[in-house]
């Protein structure tokens, strides 16, 4: 409300008060009439003062419409900046958390070159829980690079684009990973199967029929073939069985549930990468035992 309007309102109120008093005074001169007139005047005067004080207070607290609009725009701009800063904070926080998760891996494996990545999508038609990571060839990732979490191996890079890559998991029959039982040192090939993929279970095949492997044994990568580093944890033996060809197989429970992971690290380089290591030839004692 403008100051000129406020002044006009004050004048109007005071004028009404005066007219009412004059009307009452001219109506009679008795003592009662005078007392009544005094009371009315006092009441009206008090009301006028309260009214004008209220208007003055509103004038003090209310700003010009243009100023209010400018202030509103400024607050909106500040809110936008704060929102952007908050998004950046969450991104940095997440990135730091991901880096920290793989810190121990790097500390224990100084020869590893790791590229921490985030799962950005999954193919609903993918039966073996493959996924897409947000890192690609520009980050040094190549086809067949191993992929792991801080818990254990999850698969390998099967396709690479400039800014993303596809991971085939160890639940897939396309996975052919050299594995070894840490207790017995018996070797085999880790691969997936449609029968068990939905249960996050994979198989270790090509096991000796007389293998001493048992439930609870720890299985790791063997390092043979130069595609995977040695001793990356894979999982534990659930049970031993025979496949359709009558060959011994071990059901493996991976340490990582590949069906639900949201991040992983690609191992782009490690000591011994590309070096083919022959399987240990069985000794005469091994042949007798087998």
mmCIF file of C-alpha atoms in Angstrom:
data_model
loop_
_atom_site.group_PDB
_atom_site.id
_atom_site.type_symbol
_atom_site.label_atom_id
_atom_site.label_comp_id
_atom_site.label_asym_id
_atom_site.label_seq_id
_atom_site.Cartn_x
_atom_site.Cartn_y
_atom_site.Cartn_z
ATOM 1 C CA UNK A 1 0.000 0.000 0.000
ATOM 2 C CA UNK A 2 1.422 3.397 -0.977
ATOM 3 C CA UNK A 3 2.038 6.121 1.617
ATOM 4 C CA UNK A 4 -0.413 8.561 -0.089
ATOM 5 C CA UNK A 5 -3.189 5.974 0.233
ATOM 6 C CA UNK A 6 -2.364 5.490 3.925
ATOM 7 C CA UNK A 7 -2.510 9.250 4.611
ATOM 8 C CA UNK A 8 -5.865 9.488 2.844
ATOM 9 C CA UNK A 9 -7.218 6.643 4.963
ATOM 10 C CA UNK A 10 -6.137 8.396 8.148
ATOM 11 C CA UNK A 11 -7.905 11.601 7.092
ATOM 12 C CA UNK A 12 -11.065 9.675 6.222
ATOM 13 C CA UNK A 13 -11.191 7.923 9.597
ATOM 14 C CA UNK A 14 -10.610 11.132 11.549
ATOM 15 C CA UNK A 15 -13.244 12.973 9.495
ATOM 16 C CA UNK A 16 -15.837 10.312 10.252
ATOM 17 C CA UNK A 17 -15.007 10.565 13.951
ATOM 18 C CA UNK A 18 -15.413 14.347 13.962
ATOM 19 C CA UNK A 19 -18.715 14.247 12.056
ATOM 20 C CA UNK A 20 -20.163 11.729 14.468
ATOM 21 C CA UNK A 21 -19.153 13.828 17.457
ATOM 22 C CA UNK A 22 -20.592 16.982 15.919
ATOM 23 C CA UNK A 23 -23.871 15.223 15.152
ATOM 24 C CA UNK A 24 -24.192 13.970 18.688
ATOM 25 C CA UNK A 25 -23.318 17.348 20.223
ATOM 26 C CA UNK A 26 -25.852 19.246 18.097
ATOM 27 C CA UNK A 27 -28.586 16.769 19.001
ATOM 28 C CA UNK A 28 -28.732 18.000 22.606
ATOM 29 C CA UNK A 29 -26.771 19.625 25.470
ATOM 30 C CA UNK A 30 -27.760 17.494 28.432
ATOM 31 C CA UNK A 31 -25.144 16.073 30.745
ATOM 32 C CA UNK A 32 -26.025 12.544 29.639
ATOM 33 C CA UNK A 33 -25.640 13.576 26.041
ATOM 34 C CA UNK A 34 -22.242 15.105 26.810
ATOM 35 C CA UNK A 35 -21.040 12.004 28.617
ATOM 36 C CA UNK A 36 -22.279 9.800 25.776
ATOM 37 C CA UNK A 37 -20.559 12.047 23.284
ATOM 38 C CA UNK A 38 -17.292 11.818 25.226
ATOM 39 C CA UNK A 39 -17.451 8.039 25.379
ATOM 40 C CA UNK A 40 -18.214 7.729 21.683
ATOM 41 C CA UNK A 41 -15.438 10.121 20.784
ATOM 42 C CA UNK A 42 -12.945 8.271 23.001
ATOM 43 C CA UNK A 43 -13.929 4.920 21.515
ATOM 44 C CA UNK A 44 -13.745 6.190 17.963
ATOM 45 C CA UNK A 45 -10.472 7.913 18.648
ATOM 46 C CA UNK A 46 -9.010 4.705 20.083
ATOM 47 C CA UNK A 47 -10.262 2.702 17.108
ATOM 48 C CA UNK A 48 -8.798 5.251 14.705
ATOM 49 C CA UNK A 49 -5.423 5.135 16.453
ATOM 50 C CA UNK A 50 -5.375 1.319 16.431
ATOM 51 C CA UNK A 51 -6.400 1.249 12.782
ATOM 52 C CA UNK A 52 -3.734 3.736 11.704
ATOM 53 C CA UNK A 53 -1.095 1.973 13.817
ATOM 54 C CA UNK A 54 -2.015 -1.301 12.111
ATOM 55 C CA UNK A 55 -1.678 0.320 8.700
ATOM 56 C CA UNK A 56 1.686 1.823 9.643
ATOM 57 C CA UNK A 57 2.914 -1.576 10.816
ATOM 58 C CA UNK A 58 1.831 -3.167 7.542
ATOM 59 C CA UNK A 59 3.598 -0.419 5.627
ATOM 60 C CA UNK A 60 6.797 -1.106 7.574
ATOM 61 C CA UNK A 61 6.713 -4.895 6.953
ATOM 62 C CA UNK A 62 5.354 -4.893 3.414
ATOM 63 C CA UNK A 63 7.724 -4.200 0.548
ATOM 64 C CA UNK A 64 7.090 -2.750 -2.827
ATOM 65 C CA UNK A 65 5.675 -5.395 -5.237
ATOM 66 C CA UNK A 66 8.662 -4.953 -7.512
ATOM 67 C CA UNK A 67 11.043 -5.490 -4.586
ATOM 68 C CA UNK A 68 9.118 -8.608 -3.563
ATOM 69 C CA UNK A 69 9.395 -10.000 -7.081
ATOM 70 C CA UNK A 70 13.134 -9.291 -7.153
ATOM 71 C CA UNK A 71 13.602 -10.935 -3.757
ATOM 72 C CA UNK A 72 11.594 -13.968 -4.879
ATOM 73 C CA UNK A 73 13.732 -14.306 -8.007
ATOM 74 C CA UNK A 74 16.903 -14.046 -5.946
ATOM 75 C CA UNK A 75 15.720 -16.758 -3.537
ATOM 76 C CA UNK A 76 14.774 -19.038 -6.433
ATOM 77 C CA UNK A 77 18.225 -18.593 -7.953
ATOM 78 C CA UNK A 78 19.907 -19.331 -4.632
ATOM 79 C CA UNK A 79 17.738 -22.417 -4.178
ATOM 80 C CA UNK A 80 18.727 -23.621 -7.640
ATOM 81 C CA UNK A 81 22.424 -23.190 -6.822
ATOM 82 C CA UNK A 82 22.017 -25.000 -3.507
ATOM 83 C CA UNK A 83 20.226 -27.881 -5.260
ATOM 84 C CA UNK A 84 23.084 -28.168 -7.768
ATOM 85 C CA UNK A 85 25.640 -28.168 -4.966
ATOM 86 C CA UNK A 86 23.678 -30.874 -3.161
ATOM 87 C CA UNK A 87 23.630 -33.063 -6.284
ATOM 88 C CA UNK A 88 27.388 -32.591 -6.689
ATOM 89 C CA UNK A 89 27.877 -33.459 -3.031
ATOM 90 C CA UNK A 90 25.954 -36.724 -3.375
ATOM 91 C CA UNK A 91 27.896 -37.616 -6.543
ATOM 92 C CA UNK A 92 31.230 -36.991 -4.818
ATOM 93 C CA UNK A 93 30.087 -38.869 -1.720
ATOM 94 C CA UNK A 94 29.083 -41.868 -3.806
ATOM 95 C CA UNK A 95 32.324 -41.749 -5.776
ATOM 96 C CA UNK A 96 34.384 -41.629 -2.577
ATOM 97 C CA UNK A 97 32.432 -44.544 -1.136
ATOM 98 C CA UNK A 98 33.078 -46.579 -4.291
ATOM 99 C CA UNK A 99 36.787 -45.746 -4.229
ATOM 100 C CA UNK A 100 37.010 -46.687 -0.566
ATOM 101 C CA UNK A 101 35.390 -50.064 -1.230
ATOM 102 C CA UNK A 102 38.168 -50.960 -3.655
ATOM 103 C CA UNK A 103 40.950 -49.461 -1.578
ATOM 104 C CA UNK A 104 41.709 -52.738 0.195
ATOM 105 C CA UNK A 105 41.793 -54.611 -3.115
ATOM 106 C CA UNK A 106 44.377 -52.201 -4.454
ATOM 107 C CA UNK A 107 46.318 -52.338 -1.184
ATOM 108 C CA UNK A 108 46.460 -56.137 -1.305
ATOM 109 C CA UNK A 109 47.145 -56.217 -5.054
ATOM 110 C CA UNK A 110 49.456 -53.365 -5.924
ATOM 111 C CA UNK A 111 49.870 -54.685 -9.473
ATOM 112 C CA UNK A 112 46.153 -54.218 -10.208
ATOM 113 C CA UNK A 113 44.954 -51.282 -12.281
ATOM 114 C CA UNK A 114 41.345 -50.795 -11.243
ATOM 115 C CA UNK A 115 38.578 -48.765 -12.863
ATOM 116 C CA UNK A 116 35.701 -48.332 -10.355
ATOM 117 C CA UNK A 117 32.398 -48.285 -12.223
ATOM 118 C CA UNK A 118 28.672 -48.015 -11.647
ATOM 119 C CA UNK A 119 25.976 -50.321 -13.006
ATOM 120 C CA UNK A 120 23.796 -48.117 -15.222
ATOM 121 C CA UNK A 121 21.436 -50.685 -16.724
ATOM 122 C CA UNK A 122 20.449 -54.321 -16.959
ATOM 123 C CA UNK A 123 18.877 -56.175 -19.849
ATOM 124 C CA UNK A 124 15.524 -57.596 -18.654
ATOM 125 C CA UNK A 125 15.883 -60.317 -21.279
ATOM 126 C CA UNK A 126 19.317 -61.286 -19.990
ATOM 127 C CA UNK A 127 18.970 -64.691 -18.321
ATOM 128 C CA UNK A 128 22.347 -64.589 -16.618
ATOM 129 C CA UNK A 129 22.147 -61.136 -15.022
ATOM 130 C CA UNK A 130 24.607 -59.351 -17.277
ATOM 131 C CA UNK A 131 24.833 -55.597 -16.810
ATOM 132 C CA UNK A 132 26.213 -52.384 -18.277
ATOM 133 C CA UNK A 133 28.889 -50.297 -16.542
ATOM 134 C CA UNK A 134 29.419 -46.565 -17.037
ATOM 135 C CA UNK A 135 33.068 -46.928 -18.092
ATOM 136 C CA UNK A 136 34.430 -47.844 -21.503
ATOM 137 C CA UNK A 137 37.419 -47.798 -23.831
ATOM 138 C CA UNK A 138 38.179 -44.156 -23.017
ATOM 139 C CA UNK A 139 38.867 -45.350 -19.456
ATOM 140 C CA UNK A 140 41.263 -48.059 -20.627
ATOM 141 C CA UNK A 141 38.759 -50.940 -20.509
ATOM 142 C CA UNK A 142 39.178 -53.773 -23.026
ATOM 143 C CA UNK A 143 37.247 -56.876 -23.945
ATOM 144 C CA UNK A 144 37.797 -59.840 -21.571
ATOM 145 C CA UNK A 145 38.953 -57.645 -18.669
ATOM 146 C CA UNK A 146 37.993 -59.256 -15.337
ATOM 147 C CA UNK A 147 35.279 -57.563 -13.266
ATOM 148 C CA UNK A 148 35.055 -57.833 -9.494
ATOM 149 C CA UNK A 149 33.672 -56.231 -6.366
ATOM 150 C CA UNK A 150 35.321 -55.921 -2.969
ATOM 151 C CA UNK A 151 33.730 -59.322 -2.207
ATOM 152 C CA UNK A 152 34.889 -61.329 -5.208
ATOM 153 C CA UNK A 153 34.835 -62.008 -8.940
ATOM 154 C CA UNK A 154 31.578 -61.304 -10.796
ATOM 155 C CA UNK A 155 32.443 -61.798 -14.468
ATOM 156 C CA UNK A 156 34.276 -60.297 -17.431
ATOM 157 C CA UNK A 157 33.867 -57.534 -20.002
ATOM 158 C CA UNK A 158 32.247 -58.997 -23.105
ATOM 159 C CA UNK A 159 31.524 -55.804 -25.098
ATOM 160 C CA UNK A 160 33.148 -52.372 -25.006
ATOM 161 C CA UNK A 161 31.981 -48.977 -26.221
ATOM 162 C CA UNK A 162 33.659 -45.608 -25.801
ATOM 163 C CA UNK A 163 31.842 -44.737 -22.575
ATOM 164 C CA UNK A 164 30.349 -48.027 -21.396
ATOM 165 C CA UNK A 165 30.881 -51.764 -21.361
ATOM 166 C CA UNK A 166 28.816 -54.909 -20.989
ATOM 167 C CA UNK A 167 29.686 -57.494 -18.346
ATOM 168 C CA UNK A 168 28.951 -61.186 -18.736
ATOM 169 C CA UNK A 169 28.630 -62.721 -15.293
ATOM 170 C CA UNK A 170 30.020 -65.962 -13.931
ATOM 171 C CA UNK A 171 26.428 -67.274 -13.968
ATOM 172 C CA UNK A 172 26.553 -67.424 -17.780
ATOM 173 C CA UNK A 173 27.586 -70.499 -19.810
ATOM 174 C CA UNK A 174 29.759 -68.073 -21.784
ATOM 175 C CA UNK A 175 31.997 -67.729 -18.752
ATOM 176 C CA UNK A 176 35.019 -70.051 -18.841
ATOM 177 C CA UNK A 177 37.149 -69.181 -15.845
ATOM 178 C CA UNK A 178 40.098 -71.187 -14.563
ATOM 179 C CA UNK A 179 39.408 -71.978 -10.899
ATOM 180 C CA UNK A 180 41.137 -73.845 -8.096
ATOM 181 C CA UNK A 181 40.103 -75.255 -4.726
ATOM 182 C CA UNK A 182 42.420 -73.605 -2.209
ATOM 183 C CA UNK A 183 42.413 -76.564 0.190
ATOM 184 C CA UNK A 184 42.945 -79.433 -2.217
ATOM 185 C CA UNK A 185 44.540 -77.440 -5.063
ATOM 186 C CA UNK A 186 42.299 -79.304 -7.472
ATOM 187 C CA UNK A 187 41.593 -77.306 -10.606
ATOM 188 C CA UNK A 188 38.615 -76.940 -12.871
ATOM 189 C CA UNK A 189 36.666 -74.573 -15.084
ATOM 190 C CA UNK A 190 34.037 -72.247 -13.645
ATOM 191 C CA UNK A 191 30.963 -71.721 -15.827
ATOM 192 C CA UNK A 192 27.278 -70.938 -15.454
ATOM 193 C CA UNK A 193 24.136 -72.838 -16.319
ATOM 194 C CA UNK A 194 20.462 -71.901 -16.857
ATOM 195 C CA UNK A 195 19.482 -74.386 -14.182
ATOM 196 C CA UNK A 196 21.137 -72.447 -11.374
ATOM 197 C CA UNK A 197 21.562 -68.855 -12.556
ATOM 198 C CA UNK A 198 18.386 -67.589 -10.882
ATOM 199 C CA UNK A 199 19.736 -68.912 -7.586
ATOM 200 C CA UNK A 200 23.074 -67.100 -8.016
ATOM 201 C CA UNK A 201 24.874 -70.430 -8.223
ATOM 202 C CA UNK A 202 27.582 -71.380 -10.715
ATOM 203 C CA UNK A 203 29.454 -74.619 -11.446
ATOM 204 C CA UNK A 204 33.032 -75.801 -11.337
ATOM 205 C CA UNK A 205 33.545 -78.486 -13.980
ATOM 206 C CA UNK A 206 36.354 -80.751 -15.200
ATOM 207 C CA UNK A 207 37.034 -81.947 -11.655
ATOM 208 C CA UNK A 208 38.830 -85.190 -11.017
ATOM 209 C CA UNK A 209 36.448 -87.991 -10.071
ATOM 210 C CA UNK A 210 38.600 -88.731 -7.016
ATOM 211 C CA UNK A 211 38.800 -85.090 -5.926
ATOM 212 C CA UNK A 212 38.824 -84.509 -2.171
ATOM 213 C CA UNK A 213 36.851 -81.297 -2.512
ATOM 214 C CA UNK A 214 34.229 -80.801 0.194
ATOM 215 C CA UNK A 215 31.360 -78.545 1.076
ATOM 216 C CA UNK A 216 32.651 -75.222 2.377
ATOM 217 C CA UNK A 217 35.922 -75.258 0.418
ATOM 218 C CA UNK A 218 37.036 -71.871 -0.917
ATOM 219 C CA UNK A 219 37.344 -71.490 -4.687
ATOM 220 C CA UNK A 220 39.524 -68.809 -6.312
ATOM 221 C CA UNK A 221 40.841 -67.986 -9.770
ATOM 222 C CA UNK A 222 43.773 -70.122 -10.889
ATOM 223 C CA UNK A 223 45.409 -67.471 -13.073
ATOM 224 C CA UNK A 224 45.964 -69.914 -15.926
ATOM 225 C CA UNK A 225 45.527 -68.448 -19.386
ATOM 226 C CA UNK A 226 46.498 -64.897 -18.473
ATOM 227 C CA UNK A 227 42.915 -63.573 -18.477
ATOM 228 C CA UNK A 228 42.418 -63.452 -14.709
ATOM 229 C CA UNK A 229 44.849 -62.710 -11.890
ATOM 230 C CA UNK A 230 45.557 -65.496 -9.443
ATOM 231 C CA UNK A 231 43.654 -65.883 -6.188
ATOM 232 C CA UNK A 232 40.647 -63.651 -6.804
ATOM 233 C CA UNK A 233 37.970 -65.030 -4.516
ATOM 234 C CA UNK A 234 35.006 -66.615 -6.287
ATOM 235 C CA UNK A 235 32.917 -68.499 -3.737
ATOM 236 C CA UNK A 236 32.484 -71.616 -1.653
ATOM 237 C CA UNK A 237 31.537 -75.184 -2.520
ATOM 238 C CA UNK A 238 27.883 -75.960 -1.749
ATOM 239 C CA UNK A 239 27.914 -79.583 -2.849
ATOM 240 C CA UNK A 240 29.426 -82.007 -5.338
ATOM 241 C CA UNK A 241 27.437 -83.747 -8.029
ATOM 242 C CA UNK A 242 27.653 -85.238 -11.514
ATOM 243 C CA UNK A 243 26.597 -83.577 -14.748
ATOM 244 C CA UNK A 244 24.708 -85.145 -17.637
ATOM 245 C CA UNK A 245 27.931 -86.598 -19.018
ATOM 246 C CA UNK A 246 28.720 -88.308 -15.756
ATOM 247 C CA UNK A 247 31.515 -85.832 -14.961
ATOM 248 C CA UNK A 248 32.061 -84.544 -11.436
ATOM 249 C CA UNK A 249 30.949 -80.973 -10.827
ATOM 250 C CA UNK A 250 30.923 -78.697 -7.800
ATOM 251 C CA UNK A 251 28.118 -76.229 -7.136
ATOM 252 C CA UNK A 252 29.644 -72.905 -6.152
ATOM 253 C CA UNK A 253 27.972 -70.171 -4.124
ATOM 254 C CA UNK A 254 29.673 -66.914 -5.235
ATOM 255 C CA UNK A 255 30.723 -64.482 -2.539
ATOM 256 C CA UNK A 256 28.971 -61.729 -4.482
ATOM 257 C CA UNK A 257 25.322 -61.806 -5.499
ATOM 258 C CA UNK A 258 25.747 -60.665 -9.094
ATOM 259 C CA UNK A 259 21.987 -60.295 -9.498
ATOM 260 C CA UNK A 260 21.837 -57.191 -7.350
ATOM 261 C CA UNK A 261 25.209 -55.418 -7.473
ATOM 262 C CA UNK A 262 25.197 -51.686 -8.227
ATOM 263 C CA UNK A 263 28.924 -51.134 -8.703
ATOM 264 C CA UNK A 264 32.051 -53.040 -9.664
ATOM 265 C CA UNK A 265 35.695 -52.543 -10.615
ATOM 266 C CA UNK A 266 37.237 -53.539 -13.915
ATOM 267 C CA UNK A 267 40.802 -54.879 -13.706
ATOM 268 C CA UNK A 268 42.437 -53.370 -16.764
ATOM 269 C CA UNK A 269 45.951 -54.543 -15.953
ATOM 270 C CA UNK A 270 47.737 -56.912 -13.577
ATOM 271 C CA UNK A 271 50.987 -58.771 -13.273
ATOM 272 C CA UNK A 272 50.999 -61.736 -15.656
ATOM 273 C CA UNK A 273 48.187 -60.450 -17.879
ATOM 274 C CA UNK A 274 48.221 -62.236 -21.222
ATOM 275 C CA UNK A 275 50.787 -64.764 -20.085
ATOM 276 C CA UNK A 276 49.569 -68.306 -20.678
ATOM 277 C CA UNK A 277 50.468 -70.639 -17.848
ATOM 278 C CA UNK A 278 50.174 -74.342 -18.479
ATOM 279 C CA UNK A 279 48.221 -76.470 -16.101
ATOM 280 C CA UNK A 280 50.380 -78.370 -13.667
ATOM 281 C CA UNK A 281 51.076 -81.788 -15.115
ATOM 282 C CA UNK A 282 50.062 -84.548 -12.733
ATOM 283 C CA UNK A 283 52.911 -86.406 -11.081
ATOM 284 C CA UNK A 284 53.130 -90.168 -10.855
ATOM 285 C CA UNK A 285 51.714 -89.966 -7.319
ATOM 286 C CA UNK A 286 48.767 -87.934 -8.616
ATOM 287 C CA UNK A 287 48.124 -90.518 -11.311
ATOM 288 C CA UNK A 288 48.131 -93.288 -8.702
ATOM 289 C CA UNK A 289 45.736 -91.347 -6.502
ATOM 290 C CA UNK A 290 43.436 -90.662 -9.440
#
